[in-house]
Amino acid sequence: RRILRLAEMCRRLETEDEKVVPFYPSSLAEWEQQDARRVLEETPSEPLAQAMQDYVGLERFWQRFNKAKLEEKALERARAALANKNQHLQQLLQQYLQGVALSQKVLRDSHPL
C-alpha cells in the first residue's frame, strides 16, 4: 500500500507529456487492446488471478521502472562509445604533438643558430 501511495505522489510530479504519452506505444491492434481492457475489468475467478488483482496498481510502476532501466542501459552504451572516442582522440593528439616536437627538433639540429 505504501508503494501505491508513493506512486500516486510521483504521478502528481509527472510532466504533461509523461501523463499523456508516458510509455512507448502499444504493439497491440485496437481490438486486442479492447479485449485486454475487457479482461482486466472482469472479476477474476481463479485464486491466482484474484491475488494478482491486488497488484494491478503496480503496473504503471513497473512500466516506469522498465523504461528507466532501458534509458539507463542506453546511456551506459552512449557513455562507453564516447569514452572510446575520447581515448582515440587523445591518441591522435598525442601522435600529433610528438610529430610537432620531432619536427622542431629536426629544425633545430639542421639549422643551428
Short mmCIF file of C-alpha atoms in Angstrom, two decimals:
data_model
loop_
_atom_site.label_atom_id
_atom_site.label_comp_id
_atom_site.label_asym_id
_atom_site.label_seq_id
_atom_site.Cartn_x
_atom_site.Cartn_y
_atom_site.Cartn_z
CA ARG A 1 0.00 0.00 0.00
CA ARG A 2 2.87 2.37 0.76
CA ILE A 3 4.27 1.87 -2.74
CA LEU A 4 0.89 2.74 -4.25
CA ARG A 5 0.77 5.96 -2.21
CA LEU A 6 4.28 6.84 -3.38
CA ALA A 7 3.28 6.10 -6.98
CA GLU A 8 0.31 8.46 -6.62
CA MET A 9 2.63 11.17 -5.24
CA CYS A 10 5.03 10.65 -8.18
CA ARG A 11 2.13 10.85 -10.62
CA ARG A 12 1.46 14.41 -9.45
CA LEU A 13 5.06 15.34 -10.30
CA GLU A 14 4.97 13.97 -13.87
CA THR A 15 5.13 16.42 -16.75
CA GLU A 16 2.13 16.80 -19.04
CA ASP A 17 3.94 14.83 -21.76
CA GLU A 18 4.57 11.95 -19.36
CA LYS A 19 0.91 11.94 -18.33
CA VAL A 20 -0.33 11.91 -21.92
CA VAL A 21 2.25 9.60 -23.52
CA PRO A 22 4.22 8.09 -20.63
CA PHE A 23 5.43 4.98 -22.43
CA TYR A 24 6.12 3.54 -25.81
CA PRO A 25 3.06 2.91 -27.99
CA SER A 26 1.42 -0.49 -27.72
CA SER A 27 2.09 -3.05 -30.42
CA LEU A 28 -1.42 -4.47 -29.99
CA ALA A 29 -4.14 -3.83 -32.52
CA GLU A 30 -7.11 -1.75 -31.34
CA TRP A 31 -9.37 -4.81 -30.98
CA GLU A 32 -6.65 -6.59 -28.97
CA GLN A 33 -6.37 -3.61 -26.63
CA GLN A 34 -10.16 -3.61 -26.17
CA ASP A 35 -10.11 -7.34 -25.36
CA ALA A 36 -7.30 -6.79 -22.85
CA ARG A 37 -9.23 -3.94 -21.16
CA ARG A 38 -12.37 -6.10 -21.02
CA VAL A 39 -10.46 -8.99 -19.41
CA LEU A 40 -8.87 -6.65 -16.87
CA GLU A 41 -12.28 -5.25 -15.90
CA GLU A 42 -13.79 -8.70 -15.31
CA THR A 43 -13.73 -10.15 -11.82
CA PRO A 44 -11.20 -12.99 -11.84
CA SER A 45 -12.37 -16.49 -10.93
CA GLU A 46 -9.06 -18.30 -10.34
CA PRO A 47 -7.34 -17.83 -6.94
CA LEU A 48 -4.04 -16.74 -8.50
CA ALA A 49 -5.81 -14.21 -10.72
CA GLN A 50 -7.66 -12.88 -7.66
CA ALA A 51 -4.36 -12.48 -5.82
CA MET A 52 -2.84 -10.72 -8.82
CA GLN A 53 -5.74 -8.24 -8.81
CA ASP A 54 -4.12 -6.66 -5.72
CA TYR A 55 -1.04 -5.78 -7.77
CA VAL A 56 -2.71 -4.22 -10.82
CA GLY A 57 -1.92 -0.81 -9.36
CA LEU A 58 1.78 -1.56 -9.65
CA GLU A 59 1.62 -1.94 -13.43
CA ARG A 60 2.47 1.72 -14.05
CA PHE A 61 5.31 1.46 -11.54
CA TRP A 62 6.82 -1.50 -13.40
CA GLN A 63 6.36 0.26 -16.74
CA ARG A 64 8.20 3.31 -15.40
CA PHE A 65 10.86 1.14 -13.82
CA ASN A 66 11.48 -0.79 -17.04
CA LYS A 67 11.55 2.41 -19.08
CA ALA A 68 14.12 3.90 -16.68
CA LYS A 69 16.24 0.73 -16.92
CA LEU A 70 16.16 0.85 -20.72
CA GLU A 71 17.20 4.50 -20.69
CA GLU A 72 19.97 3.70 -18.19
CA LYS A 73 21.33 0.97 -20.47
CA ALA A 74 21.18 3.29 -23.49
CA LEU A 75 23.07 5.97 -21.56
CA GLU A 76 25.69 3.43 -20.44
CA ARG A 77 26.25 2.42 -24.06
CA ALA A 78 26.46 6.04 -25.18
CA ARG A 79 28.93 6.79 -22.38
CA ALA A 80 31.11 3.82 -23.38
CA ALA A 81 31.06 4.93 -27.02
CA LEU A 82 32.06 8.47 -26.01
CA ALA A 83 34.84 7.13 -23.77
CA ASN A 84 36.22 5.10 -26.70
CA LYS A 85 36.03 8.11 -29.00
CA ASN A 86 37.73 10.28 -26.37
CA GLN A 87 40.55 7.75 -25.98
CA HIS A 88 41.03 7.64 -29.76
CA LEU A 89 41.14 11.44 -29.97
CA GLN A 90 43.67 11.58 -27.14
CA GLN A 91 45.89 9.11 -29.01
CA LEU A 92 45.64 11.20 -32.18
CA LEU A 93 46.51 14.35 -30.24
CA GLN A 94 49.48 12.63 -28.62
CA GLN A 95 50.75 11.48 -32.05
CA TYR A 96 50.32 14.98 -33.41
CA LEU A 97 52.21 16.55 -30.50
CA GLN A 98 55.01 14.00 -30.86
CA GLY A 99 55.23 14.87 -34.56
CA VAL A 100 55.41 18.60 -33.81
CA ALA A 101 58.11 18.07 -31.19
CA LEU A 102 60.10 15.89 -33.60
CA SER A 103 59.79 18.49 -36.37
CA GLN A 104 61.03 21.24 -34.06
CA LYS A 105 63.98 19.10 -33.00
CA VAL A 106 64.89 18.36 -36.63
CA LEU A 107 64.70 22.07 -37.46
CA ARG A 108 66.96 22.99 -34.52
CA ASP A 109 69.51 20.28 -35.32
CA SER A 110 69.69 21.12 -39.02
CA HIS A 111 69.89 24.92 -38.58
CA PRO A 112 71.96 25.78 -35.51
CA LEU A 113 71.99 29.44 -34.56
#
